[in-house]
Tab-separated table of N, CA, C and O and ligand atoms in Angstrom:
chain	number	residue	atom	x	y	z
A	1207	UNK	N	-46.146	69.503	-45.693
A	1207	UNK	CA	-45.062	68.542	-45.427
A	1207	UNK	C	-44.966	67.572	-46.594
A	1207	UNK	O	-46.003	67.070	-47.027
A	1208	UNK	N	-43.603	67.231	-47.213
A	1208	UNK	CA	-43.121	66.273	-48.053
A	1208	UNK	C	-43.210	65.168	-47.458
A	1208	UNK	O	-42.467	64.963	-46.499
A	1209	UNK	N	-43.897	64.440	-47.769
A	1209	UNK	CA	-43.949	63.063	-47.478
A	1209	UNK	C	-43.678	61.990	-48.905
A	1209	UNK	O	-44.294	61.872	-49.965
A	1210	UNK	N	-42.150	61.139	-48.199
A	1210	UNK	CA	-42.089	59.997	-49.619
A	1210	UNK	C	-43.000	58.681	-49.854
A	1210	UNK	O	-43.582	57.857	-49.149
A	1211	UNK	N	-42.861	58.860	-50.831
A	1211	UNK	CA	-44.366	57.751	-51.626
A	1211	UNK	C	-43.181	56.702	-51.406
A	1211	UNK	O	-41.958	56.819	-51.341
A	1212	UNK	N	-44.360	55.275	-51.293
A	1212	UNK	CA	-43.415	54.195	-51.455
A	1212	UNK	C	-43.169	54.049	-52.839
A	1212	UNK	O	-42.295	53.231	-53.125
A	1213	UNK	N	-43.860	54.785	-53.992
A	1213	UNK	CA	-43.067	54.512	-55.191
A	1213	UNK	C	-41.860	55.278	-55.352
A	1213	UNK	O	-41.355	55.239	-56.474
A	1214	UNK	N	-41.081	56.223	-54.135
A	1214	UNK	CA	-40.054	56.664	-54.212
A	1214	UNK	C	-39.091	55.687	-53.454
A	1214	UNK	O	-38.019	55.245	-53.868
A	1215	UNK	N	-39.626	55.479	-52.411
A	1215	UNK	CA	-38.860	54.335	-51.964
A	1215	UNK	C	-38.189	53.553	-52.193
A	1215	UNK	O	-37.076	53.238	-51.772
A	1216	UNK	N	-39.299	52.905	-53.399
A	1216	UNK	CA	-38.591	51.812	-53.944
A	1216	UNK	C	-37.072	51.731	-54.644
A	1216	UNK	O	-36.193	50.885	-54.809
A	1217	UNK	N	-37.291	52.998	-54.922
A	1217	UNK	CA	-36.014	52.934	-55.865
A	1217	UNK	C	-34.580	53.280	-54.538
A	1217	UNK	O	-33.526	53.688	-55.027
A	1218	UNK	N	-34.611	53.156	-53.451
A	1218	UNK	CA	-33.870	52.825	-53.147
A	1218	UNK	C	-33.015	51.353	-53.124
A	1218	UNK	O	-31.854	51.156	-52.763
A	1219	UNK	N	-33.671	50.731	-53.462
A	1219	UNK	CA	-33.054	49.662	-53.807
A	1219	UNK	C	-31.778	49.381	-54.579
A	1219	UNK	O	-31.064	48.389	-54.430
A	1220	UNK	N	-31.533	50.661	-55.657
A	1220	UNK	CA	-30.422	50.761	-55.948
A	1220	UNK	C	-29.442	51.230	-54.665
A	1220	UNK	O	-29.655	50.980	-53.478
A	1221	UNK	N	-28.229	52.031	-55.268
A	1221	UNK	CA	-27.247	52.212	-54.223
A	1221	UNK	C	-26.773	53.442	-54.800
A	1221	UNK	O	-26.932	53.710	-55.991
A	1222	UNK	N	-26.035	54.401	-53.751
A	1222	UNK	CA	-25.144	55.670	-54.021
A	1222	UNK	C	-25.921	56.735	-54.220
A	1222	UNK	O	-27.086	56.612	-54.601
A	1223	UNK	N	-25.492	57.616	-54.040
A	1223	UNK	CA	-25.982	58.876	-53.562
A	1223	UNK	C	-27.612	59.153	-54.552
A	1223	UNK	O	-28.733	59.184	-54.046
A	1224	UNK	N	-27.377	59.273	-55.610
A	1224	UNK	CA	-28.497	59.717	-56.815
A	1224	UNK	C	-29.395	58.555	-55.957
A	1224	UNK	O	-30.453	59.181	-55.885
A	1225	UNK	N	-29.656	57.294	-55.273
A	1225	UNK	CA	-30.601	56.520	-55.300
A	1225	UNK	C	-31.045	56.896	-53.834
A	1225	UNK	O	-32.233	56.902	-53.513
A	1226	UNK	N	-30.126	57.179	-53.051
A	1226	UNK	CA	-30.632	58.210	-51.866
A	1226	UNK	C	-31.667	59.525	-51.696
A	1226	UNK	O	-32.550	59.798	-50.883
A	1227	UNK	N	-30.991	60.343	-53.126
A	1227	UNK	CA	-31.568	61.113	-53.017
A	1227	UNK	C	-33.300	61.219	-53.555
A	1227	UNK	O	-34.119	61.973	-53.028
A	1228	UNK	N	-33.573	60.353	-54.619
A	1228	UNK	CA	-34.740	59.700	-54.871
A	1228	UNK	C	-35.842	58.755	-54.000
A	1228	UNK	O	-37.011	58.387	-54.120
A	1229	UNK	N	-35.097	58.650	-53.365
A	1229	UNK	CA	-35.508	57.550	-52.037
A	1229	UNK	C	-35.903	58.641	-51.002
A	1229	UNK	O	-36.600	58.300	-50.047
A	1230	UNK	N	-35.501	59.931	-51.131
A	1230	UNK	CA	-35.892	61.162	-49.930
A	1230	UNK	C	-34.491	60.989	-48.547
A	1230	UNK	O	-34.164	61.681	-47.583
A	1231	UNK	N	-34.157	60.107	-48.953
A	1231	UNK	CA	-32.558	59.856	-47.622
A	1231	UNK	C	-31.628	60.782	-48.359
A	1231	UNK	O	-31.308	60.930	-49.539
A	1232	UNK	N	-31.225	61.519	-46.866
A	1232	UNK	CA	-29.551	61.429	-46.639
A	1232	UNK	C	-28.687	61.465	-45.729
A	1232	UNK	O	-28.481	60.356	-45.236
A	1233	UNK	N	-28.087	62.302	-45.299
A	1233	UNK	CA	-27.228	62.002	-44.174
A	1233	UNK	C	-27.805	61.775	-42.982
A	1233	UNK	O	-27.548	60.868	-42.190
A	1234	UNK	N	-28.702	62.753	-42.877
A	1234	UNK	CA	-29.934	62.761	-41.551
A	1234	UNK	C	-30.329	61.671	-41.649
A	1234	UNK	O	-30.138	61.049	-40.604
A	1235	UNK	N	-30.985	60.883	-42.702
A	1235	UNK	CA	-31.495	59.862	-41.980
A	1235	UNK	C	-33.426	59.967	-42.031
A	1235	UNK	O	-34.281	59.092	-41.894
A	1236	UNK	N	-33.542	61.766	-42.345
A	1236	UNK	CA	-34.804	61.729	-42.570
A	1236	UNK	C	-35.638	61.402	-43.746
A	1236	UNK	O	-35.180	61.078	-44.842
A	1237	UNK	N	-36.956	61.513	-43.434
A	1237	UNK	CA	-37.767	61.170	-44.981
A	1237	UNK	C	-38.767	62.493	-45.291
A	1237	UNK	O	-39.716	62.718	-46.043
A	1238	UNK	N	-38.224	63.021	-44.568
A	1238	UNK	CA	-38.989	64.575	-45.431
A	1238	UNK	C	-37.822	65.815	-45.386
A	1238	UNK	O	-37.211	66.254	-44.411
A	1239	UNK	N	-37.773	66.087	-46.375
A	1239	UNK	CA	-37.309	68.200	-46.492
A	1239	UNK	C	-37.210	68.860	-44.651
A	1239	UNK	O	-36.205	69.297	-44.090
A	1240	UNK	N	-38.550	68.723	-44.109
A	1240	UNK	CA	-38.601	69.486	-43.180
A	1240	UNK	C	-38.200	68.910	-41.870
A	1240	UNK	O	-37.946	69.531	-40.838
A	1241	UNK	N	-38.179	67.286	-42.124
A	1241	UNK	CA	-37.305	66.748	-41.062
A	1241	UNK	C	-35.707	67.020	-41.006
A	1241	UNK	O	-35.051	67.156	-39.973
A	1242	UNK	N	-35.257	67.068	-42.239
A	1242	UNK	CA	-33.532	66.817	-42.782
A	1242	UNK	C	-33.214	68.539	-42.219
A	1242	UNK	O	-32.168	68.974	-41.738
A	1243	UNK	N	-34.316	69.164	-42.440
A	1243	UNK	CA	-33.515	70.721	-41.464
A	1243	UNK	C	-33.541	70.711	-40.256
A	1243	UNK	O	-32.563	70.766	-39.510
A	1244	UNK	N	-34.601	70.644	-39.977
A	1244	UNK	CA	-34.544	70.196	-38.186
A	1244	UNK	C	-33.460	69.958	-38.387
A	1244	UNK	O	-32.621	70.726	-38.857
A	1245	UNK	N	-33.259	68.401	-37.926
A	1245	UNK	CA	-31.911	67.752	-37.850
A	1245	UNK	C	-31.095	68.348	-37.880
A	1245	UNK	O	-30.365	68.435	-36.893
A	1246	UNK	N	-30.795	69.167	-39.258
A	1246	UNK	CA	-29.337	69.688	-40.082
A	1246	UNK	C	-29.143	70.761	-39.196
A	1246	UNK	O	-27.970	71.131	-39.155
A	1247	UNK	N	-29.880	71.345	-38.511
A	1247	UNK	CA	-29.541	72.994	-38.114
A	1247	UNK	C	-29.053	72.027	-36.117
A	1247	UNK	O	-28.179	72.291	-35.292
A	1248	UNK	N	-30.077	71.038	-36.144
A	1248	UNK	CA	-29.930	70.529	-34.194
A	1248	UNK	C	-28.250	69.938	-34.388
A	1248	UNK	O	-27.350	70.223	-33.597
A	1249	UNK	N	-28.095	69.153	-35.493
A	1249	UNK	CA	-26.919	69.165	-35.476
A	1249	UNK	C	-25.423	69.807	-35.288
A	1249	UNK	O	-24.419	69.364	-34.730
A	1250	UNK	N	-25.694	71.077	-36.009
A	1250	UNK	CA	-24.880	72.264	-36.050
A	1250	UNK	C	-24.742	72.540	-34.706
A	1250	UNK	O	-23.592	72.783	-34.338
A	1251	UNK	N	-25.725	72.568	-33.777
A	1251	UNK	CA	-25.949	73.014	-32.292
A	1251	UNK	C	-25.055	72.189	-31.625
A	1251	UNK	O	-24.079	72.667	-31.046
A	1252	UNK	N	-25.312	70.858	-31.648
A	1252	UNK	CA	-24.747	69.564	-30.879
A	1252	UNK	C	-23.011	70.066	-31.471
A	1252	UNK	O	-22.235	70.479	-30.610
A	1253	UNK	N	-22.624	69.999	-32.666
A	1253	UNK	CA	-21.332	70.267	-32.905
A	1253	UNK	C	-20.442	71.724	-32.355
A	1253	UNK	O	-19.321	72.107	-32.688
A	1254	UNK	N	-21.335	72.271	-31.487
A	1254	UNK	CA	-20.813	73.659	-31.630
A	1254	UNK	C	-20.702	73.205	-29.480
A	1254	UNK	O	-19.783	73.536	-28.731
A	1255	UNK	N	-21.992	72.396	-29.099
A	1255	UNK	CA	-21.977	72.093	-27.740
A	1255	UNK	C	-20.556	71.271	-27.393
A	1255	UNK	O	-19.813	71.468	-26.432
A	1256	UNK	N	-20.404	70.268	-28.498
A	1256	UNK	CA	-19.504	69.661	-28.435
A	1256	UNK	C	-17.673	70.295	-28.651
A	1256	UNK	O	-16.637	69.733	-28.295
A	1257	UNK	N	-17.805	71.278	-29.171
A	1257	UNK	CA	-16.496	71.870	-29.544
A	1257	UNK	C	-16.188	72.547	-27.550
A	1257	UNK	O	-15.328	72.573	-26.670
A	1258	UNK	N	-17.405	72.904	-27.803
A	1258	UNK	CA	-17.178	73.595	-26.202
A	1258	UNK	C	-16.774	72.952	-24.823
A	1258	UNK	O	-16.078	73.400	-23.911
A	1259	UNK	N	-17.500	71.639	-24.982
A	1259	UNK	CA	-17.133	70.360	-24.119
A	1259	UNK	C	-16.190	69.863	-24.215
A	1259	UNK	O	-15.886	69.176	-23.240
A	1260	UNK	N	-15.379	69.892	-25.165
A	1260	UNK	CA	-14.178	69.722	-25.319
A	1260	UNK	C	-13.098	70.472	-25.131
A	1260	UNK	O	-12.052	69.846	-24.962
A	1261	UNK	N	-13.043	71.708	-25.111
A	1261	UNK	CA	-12.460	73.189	-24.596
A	1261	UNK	C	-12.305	73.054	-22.965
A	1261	UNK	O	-11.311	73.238	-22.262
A	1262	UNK	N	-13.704	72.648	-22.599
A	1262	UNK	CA	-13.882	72.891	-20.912
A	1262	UNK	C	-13.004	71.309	-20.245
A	1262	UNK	O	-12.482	71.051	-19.161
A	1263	UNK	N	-13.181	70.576	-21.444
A	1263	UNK	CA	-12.420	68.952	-20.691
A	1263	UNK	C	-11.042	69.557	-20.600
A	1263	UNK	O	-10.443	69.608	-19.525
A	1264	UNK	N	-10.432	70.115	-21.975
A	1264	UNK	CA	-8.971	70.694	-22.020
A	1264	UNK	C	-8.681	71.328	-20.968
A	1264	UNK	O	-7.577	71.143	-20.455
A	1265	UNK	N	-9.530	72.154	-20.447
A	1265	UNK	CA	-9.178	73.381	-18.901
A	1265	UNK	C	-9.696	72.866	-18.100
A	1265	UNK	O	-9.926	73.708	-17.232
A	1266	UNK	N	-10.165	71.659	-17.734
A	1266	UNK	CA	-10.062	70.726	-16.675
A	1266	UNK	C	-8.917	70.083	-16.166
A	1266	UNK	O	-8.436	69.997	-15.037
A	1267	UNK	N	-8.479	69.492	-17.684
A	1267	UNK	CA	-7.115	69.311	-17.247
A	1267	UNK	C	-5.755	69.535	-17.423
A	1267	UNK	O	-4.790	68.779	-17.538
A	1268	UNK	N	-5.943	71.174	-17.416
A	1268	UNK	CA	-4.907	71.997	-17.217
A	1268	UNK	C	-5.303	72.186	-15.640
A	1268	UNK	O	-4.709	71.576	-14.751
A	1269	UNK	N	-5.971	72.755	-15.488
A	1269	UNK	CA	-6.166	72.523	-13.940
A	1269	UNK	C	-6.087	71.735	-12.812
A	1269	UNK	O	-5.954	72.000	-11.617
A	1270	UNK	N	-6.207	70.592	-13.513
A	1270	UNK	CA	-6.300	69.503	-12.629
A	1270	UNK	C	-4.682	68.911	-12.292
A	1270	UNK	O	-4.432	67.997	-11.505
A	1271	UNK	N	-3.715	69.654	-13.071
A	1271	UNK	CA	-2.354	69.137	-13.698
A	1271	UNK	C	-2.003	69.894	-12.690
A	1271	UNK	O	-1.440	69.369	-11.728
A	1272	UNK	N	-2.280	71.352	-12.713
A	1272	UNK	CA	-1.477	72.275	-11.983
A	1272	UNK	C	-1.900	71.726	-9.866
A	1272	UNK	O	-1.276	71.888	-8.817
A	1273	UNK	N	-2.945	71.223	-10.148
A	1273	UNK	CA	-3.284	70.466	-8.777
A	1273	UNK	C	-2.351	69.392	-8.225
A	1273	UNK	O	-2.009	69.042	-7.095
A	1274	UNK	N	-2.069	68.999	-9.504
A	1274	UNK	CA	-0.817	67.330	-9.070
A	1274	UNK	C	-0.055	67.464	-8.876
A	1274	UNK	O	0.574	66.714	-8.129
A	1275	UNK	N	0.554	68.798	-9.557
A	1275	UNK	CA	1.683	69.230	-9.813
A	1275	UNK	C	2.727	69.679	-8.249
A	1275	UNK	O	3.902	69.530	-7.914
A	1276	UNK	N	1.233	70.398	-7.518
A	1276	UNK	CA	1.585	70.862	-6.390
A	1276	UNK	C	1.640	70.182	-5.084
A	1276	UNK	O	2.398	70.486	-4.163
A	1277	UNK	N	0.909	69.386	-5.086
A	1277	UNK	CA	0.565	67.807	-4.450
A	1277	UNK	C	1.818	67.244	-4.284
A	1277	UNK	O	2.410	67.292	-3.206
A	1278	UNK	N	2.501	66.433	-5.800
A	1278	UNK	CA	3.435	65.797	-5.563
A	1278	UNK	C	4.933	66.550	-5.226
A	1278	UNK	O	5.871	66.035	-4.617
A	1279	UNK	N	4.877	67.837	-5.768
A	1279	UNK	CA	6.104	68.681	-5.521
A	1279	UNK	C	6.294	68.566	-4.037
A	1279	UNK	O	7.408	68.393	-3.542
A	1280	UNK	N	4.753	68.705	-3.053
A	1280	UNK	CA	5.041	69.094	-1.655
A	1280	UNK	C	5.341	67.689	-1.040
A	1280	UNK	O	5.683	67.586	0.138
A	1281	UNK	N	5.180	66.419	-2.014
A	1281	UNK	CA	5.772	65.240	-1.300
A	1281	UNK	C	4.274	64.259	-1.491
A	1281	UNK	O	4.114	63.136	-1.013
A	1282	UNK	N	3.366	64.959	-2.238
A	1282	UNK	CA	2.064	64.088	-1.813
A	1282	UNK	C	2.191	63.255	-2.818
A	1282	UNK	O	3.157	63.024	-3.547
A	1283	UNK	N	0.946	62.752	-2.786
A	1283	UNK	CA	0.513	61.494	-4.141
A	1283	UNK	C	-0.079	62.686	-5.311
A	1283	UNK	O	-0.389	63.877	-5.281
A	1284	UNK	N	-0.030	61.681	-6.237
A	1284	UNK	CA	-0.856	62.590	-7.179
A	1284	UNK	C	-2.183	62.437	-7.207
A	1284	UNK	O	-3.010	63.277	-7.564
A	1285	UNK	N	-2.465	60.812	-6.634
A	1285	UNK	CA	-3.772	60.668	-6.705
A	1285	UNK	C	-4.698	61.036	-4.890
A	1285	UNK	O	-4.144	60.615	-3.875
A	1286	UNK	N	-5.541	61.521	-4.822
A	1286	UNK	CA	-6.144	61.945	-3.975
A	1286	UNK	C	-7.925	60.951	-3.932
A	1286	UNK	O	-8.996	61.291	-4.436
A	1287	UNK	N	-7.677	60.069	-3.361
A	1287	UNK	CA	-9.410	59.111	-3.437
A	1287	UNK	C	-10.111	59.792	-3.396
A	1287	UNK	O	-10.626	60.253	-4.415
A	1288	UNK	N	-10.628	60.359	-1.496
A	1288	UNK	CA	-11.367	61.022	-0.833
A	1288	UNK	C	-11.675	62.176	-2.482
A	1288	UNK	O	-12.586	61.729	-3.179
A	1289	UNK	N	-11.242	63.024	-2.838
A	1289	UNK	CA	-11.325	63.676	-3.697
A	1289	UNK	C	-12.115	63.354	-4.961
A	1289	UNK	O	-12.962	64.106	-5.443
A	1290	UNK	N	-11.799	62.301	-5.398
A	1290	UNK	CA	-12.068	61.725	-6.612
A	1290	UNK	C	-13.493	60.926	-5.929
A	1290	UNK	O	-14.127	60.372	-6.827
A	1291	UNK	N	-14.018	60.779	-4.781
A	1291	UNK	CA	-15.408	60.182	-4.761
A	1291	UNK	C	-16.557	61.143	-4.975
A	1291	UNK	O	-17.633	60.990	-5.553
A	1292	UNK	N	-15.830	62.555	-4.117
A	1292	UNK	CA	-16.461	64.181	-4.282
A	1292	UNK	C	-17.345	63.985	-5.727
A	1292	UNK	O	-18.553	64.024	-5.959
A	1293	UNK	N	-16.529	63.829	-6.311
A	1293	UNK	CA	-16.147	64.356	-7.616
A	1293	UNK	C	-17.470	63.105	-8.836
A	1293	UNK	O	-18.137	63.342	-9.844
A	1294	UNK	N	-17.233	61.733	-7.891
A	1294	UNK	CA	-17.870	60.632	-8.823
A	1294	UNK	C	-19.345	60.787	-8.221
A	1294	UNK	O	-20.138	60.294	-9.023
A	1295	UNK	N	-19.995	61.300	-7.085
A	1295	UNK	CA	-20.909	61.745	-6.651
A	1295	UNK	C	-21.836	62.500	-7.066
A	1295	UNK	O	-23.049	62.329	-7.190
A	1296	UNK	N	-20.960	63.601	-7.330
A	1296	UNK	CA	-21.281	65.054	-7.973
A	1296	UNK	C	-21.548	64.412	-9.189
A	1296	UNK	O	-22.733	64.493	-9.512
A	1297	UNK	N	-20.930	63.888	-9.854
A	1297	UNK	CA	-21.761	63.475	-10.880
A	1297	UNK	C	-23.045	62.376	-10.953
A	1297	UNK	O	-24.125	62.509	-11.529
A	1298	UNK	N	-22.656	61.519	-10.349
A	1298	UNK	CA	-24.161	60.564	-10.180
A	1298	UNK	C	-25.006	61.527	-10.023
A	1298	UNK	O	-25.660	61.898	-10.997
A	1299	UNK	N	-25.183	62.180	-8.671
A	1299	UNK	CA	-26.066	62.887	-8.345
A	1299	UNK	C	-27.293	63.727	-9.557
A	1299	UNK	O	-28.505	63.607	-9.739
A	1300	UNK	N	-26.146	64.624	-10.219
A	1300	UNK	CA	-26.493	65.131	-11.987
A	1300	UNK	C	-27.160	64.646	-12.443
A	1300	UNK	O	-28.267	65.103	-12.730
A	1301	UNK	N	-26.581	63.007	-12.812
A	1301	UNK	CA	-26.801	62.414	-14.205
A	1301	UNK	C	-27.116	60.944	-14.270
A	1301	UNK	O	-27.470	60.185	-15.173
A	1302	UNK	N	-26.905	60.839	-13.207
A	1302	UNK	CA	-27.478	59.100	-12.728
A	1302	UNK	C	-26.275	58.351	-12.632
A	1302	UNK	O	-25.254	58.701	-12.039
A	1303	UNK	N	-26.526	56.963	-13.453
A	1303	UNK	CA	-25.159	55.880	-13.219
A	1303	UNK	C	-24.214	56.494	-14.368
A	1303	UNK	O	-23.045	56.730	-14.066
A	1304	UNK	N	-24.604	56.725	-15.492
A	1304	UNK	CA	-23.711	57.254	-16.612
A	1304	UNK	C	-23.038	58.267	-15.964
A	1304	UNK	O	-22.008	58.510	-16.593
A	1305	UNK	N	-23.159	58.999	-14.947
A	1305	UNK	CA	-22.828	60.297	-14.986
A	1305	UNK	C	-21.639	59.987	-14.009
A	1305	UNK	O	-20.849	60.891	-13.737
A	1306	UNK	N	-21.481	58.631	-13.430
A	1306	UNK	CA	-20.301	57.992	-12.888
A	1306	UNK	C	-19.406	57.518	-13.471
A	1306	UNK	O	-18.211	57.601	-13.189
A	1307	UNK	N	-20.045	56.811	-14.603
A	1307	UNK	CA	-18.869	56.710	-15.701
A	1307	UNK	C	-18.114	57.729	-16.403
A	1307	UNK	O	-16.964	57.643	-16.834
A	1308	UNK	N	-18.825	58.593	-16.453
A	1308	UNK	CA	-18.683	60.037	-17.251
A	1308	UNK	C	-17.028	60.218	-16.017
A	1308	UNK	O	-15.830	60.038	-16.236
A	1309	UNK	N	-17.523	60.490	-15.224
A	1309	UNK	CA	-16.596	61.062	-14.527
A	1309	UNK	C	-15.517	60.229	-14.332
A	1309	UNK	O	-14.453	60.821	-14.150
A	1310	UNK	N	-15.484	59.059	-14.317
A	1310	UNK	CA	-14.493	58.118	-13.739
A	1310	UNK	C	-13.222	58.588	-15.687
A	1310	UNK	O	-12.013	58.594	-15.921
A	1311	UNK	N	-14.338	58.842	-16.422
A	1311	UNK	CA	-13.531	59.005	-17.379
A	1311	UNK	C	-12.836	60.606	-17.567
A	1311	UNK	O	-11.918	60.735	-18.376
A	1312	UNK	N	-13.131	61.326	-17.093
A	1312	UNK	CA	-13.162	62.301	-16.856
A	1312	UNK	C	-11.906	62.305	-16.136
A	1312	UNK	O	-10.907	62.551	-16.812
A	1313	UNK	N	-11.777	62.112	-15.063
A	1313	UNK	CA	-10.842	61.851	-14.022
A	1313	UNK	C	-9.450	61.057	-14.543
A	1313	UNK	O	-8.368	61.435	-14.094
A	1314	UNK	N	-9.510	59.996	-15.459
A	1314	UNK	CA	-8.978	59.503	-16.258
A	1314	UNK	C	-8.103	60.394	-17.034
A	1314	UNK	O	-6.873	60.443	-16.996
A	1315	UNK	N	-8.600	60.818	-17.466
A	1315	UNK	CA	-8.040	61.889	-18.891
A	1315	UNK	C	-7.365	62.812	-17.897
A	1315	UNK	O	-6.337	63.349	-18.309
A	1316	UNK	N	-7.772	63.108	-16.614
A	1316	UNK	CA	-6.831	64.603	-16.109
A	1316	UNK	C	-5.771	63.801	-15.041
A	1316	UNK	O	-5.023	64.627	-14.517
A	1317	UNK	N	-5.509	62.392	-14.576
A	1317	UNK	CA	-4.446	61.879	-13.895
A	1317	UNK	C	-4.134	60.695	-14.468
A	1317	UNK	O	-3.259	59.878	-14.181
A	1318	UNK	N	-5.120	60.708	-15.479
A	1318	UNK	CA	-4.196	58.881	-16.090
A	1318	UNK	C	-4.881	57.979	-15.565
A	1318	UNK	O	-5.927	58.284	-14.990
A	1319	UNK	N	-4.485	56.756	-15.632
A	1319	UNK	CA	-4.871	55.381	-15.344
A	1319	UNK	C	-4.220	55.085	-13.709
A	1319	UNK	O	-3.022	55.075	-13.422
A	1320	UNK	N	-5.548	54.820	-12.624
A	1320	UNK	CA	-4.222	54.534	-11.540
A	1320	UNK	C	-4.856	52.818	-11.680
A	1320	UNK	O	-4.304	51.904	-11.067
B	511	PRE	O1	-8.593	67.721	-6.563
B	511	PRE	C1	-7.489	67.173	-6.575
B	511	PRE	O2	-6.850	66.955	-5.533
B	511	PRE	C2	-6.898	66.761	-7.855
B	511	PRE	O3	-5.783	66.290	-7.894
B	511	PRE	C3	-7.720	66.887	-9.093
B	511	PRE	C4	-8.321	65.568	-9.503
B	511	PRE	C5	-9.342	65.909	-10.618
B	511	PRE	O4	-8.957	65.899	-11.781
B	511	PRE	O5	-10.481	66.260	-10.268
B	511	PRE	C6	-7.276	64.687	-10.048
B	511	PRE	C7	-6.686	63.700	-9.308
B	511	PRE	C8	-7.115	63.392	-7.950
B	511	PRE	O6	-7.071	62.023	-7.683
B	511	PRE	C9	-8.402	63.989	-7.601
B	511	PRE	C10	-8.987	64.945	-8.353
C-alpha cells in the first residue's frame, strides 16, 4: 500500500490539479492508489444504481398518472390519503424516518404538490 509522506503533503499547499496530484488527492478524496480505485470502481456502481432509480421513479410515475387519470375521469379526486399513508408506511417500515420523507417525496413527483 501507497501511503503519502507528509513531505508530499505539504506541497499541497499550493493549488490546481499538478499540486493535487503530488499531494496523492483527487477526485476521490483518497490518499492512496488503492483507496482512489476502490472508490473509482464503488462509484461507477452507485452511478449505474442511480441511473436505474431513476428509470424506476420515471415508471412510477407513469403509473401512478395512469391511476389519476382513471380516478378523476370516473369523477374521483386525484388525490387518494388512505392510499398515500399505505404507501408512507411501507416506507418507514423499510427505511426508518428518512424512508418517510423519501416517500412523501416520491409521492410528490407522481401527483404534485397537494
Ligand atoms: O394509488 C393511487 O390511488 C394513486 O393515485 C397513486 C398514488 C401514488 O403515486 O402512489 C398517487 C396519488 C394518490 O394520492 C395515492 C397514491
Amino acid at each position: 500500500m501507497t501511503v503519502i509522506t507528509d513531505a508530499s503533503a505539504d506541497r499541497s499547499s499550493a493549488s490546481g490539479p499538478e499540486a493535487d496530484r503530488t499531494a496523492g488527492l483527487d477526485a476521490t478524496g483518497a490518499r492512496t492508489p488503492e483507496a482512489a480505485g476502490v472508490i473509482t470502481d464503488a462509484r461507477r456502481r452507485i452511478d449505474e444504481l442511480d441511473d436505474r432509480i431513476i428509470g424506476l421513479i420515471q415508471e412510477r410515475m407513469a403509473v401512478s398518472a395512469v391511476i389519476q387519470q382513471a380516478r378523476i375521469a370516473s369523477g374521483g379526486r386525484r388525490v387518494n390519503l388512505s392510499r398515500e399513508n399505505e404507501i408512507l408506511s411501507h416506507y418507514r417500515d423499510a427505511l426508518g424516518k428518512s424512508g418517510t420523507t423519501l416517500a412523501m417525496t416520491l409521492l410528490e413527483l407522481c401527483r404534485g404538490k397537494i
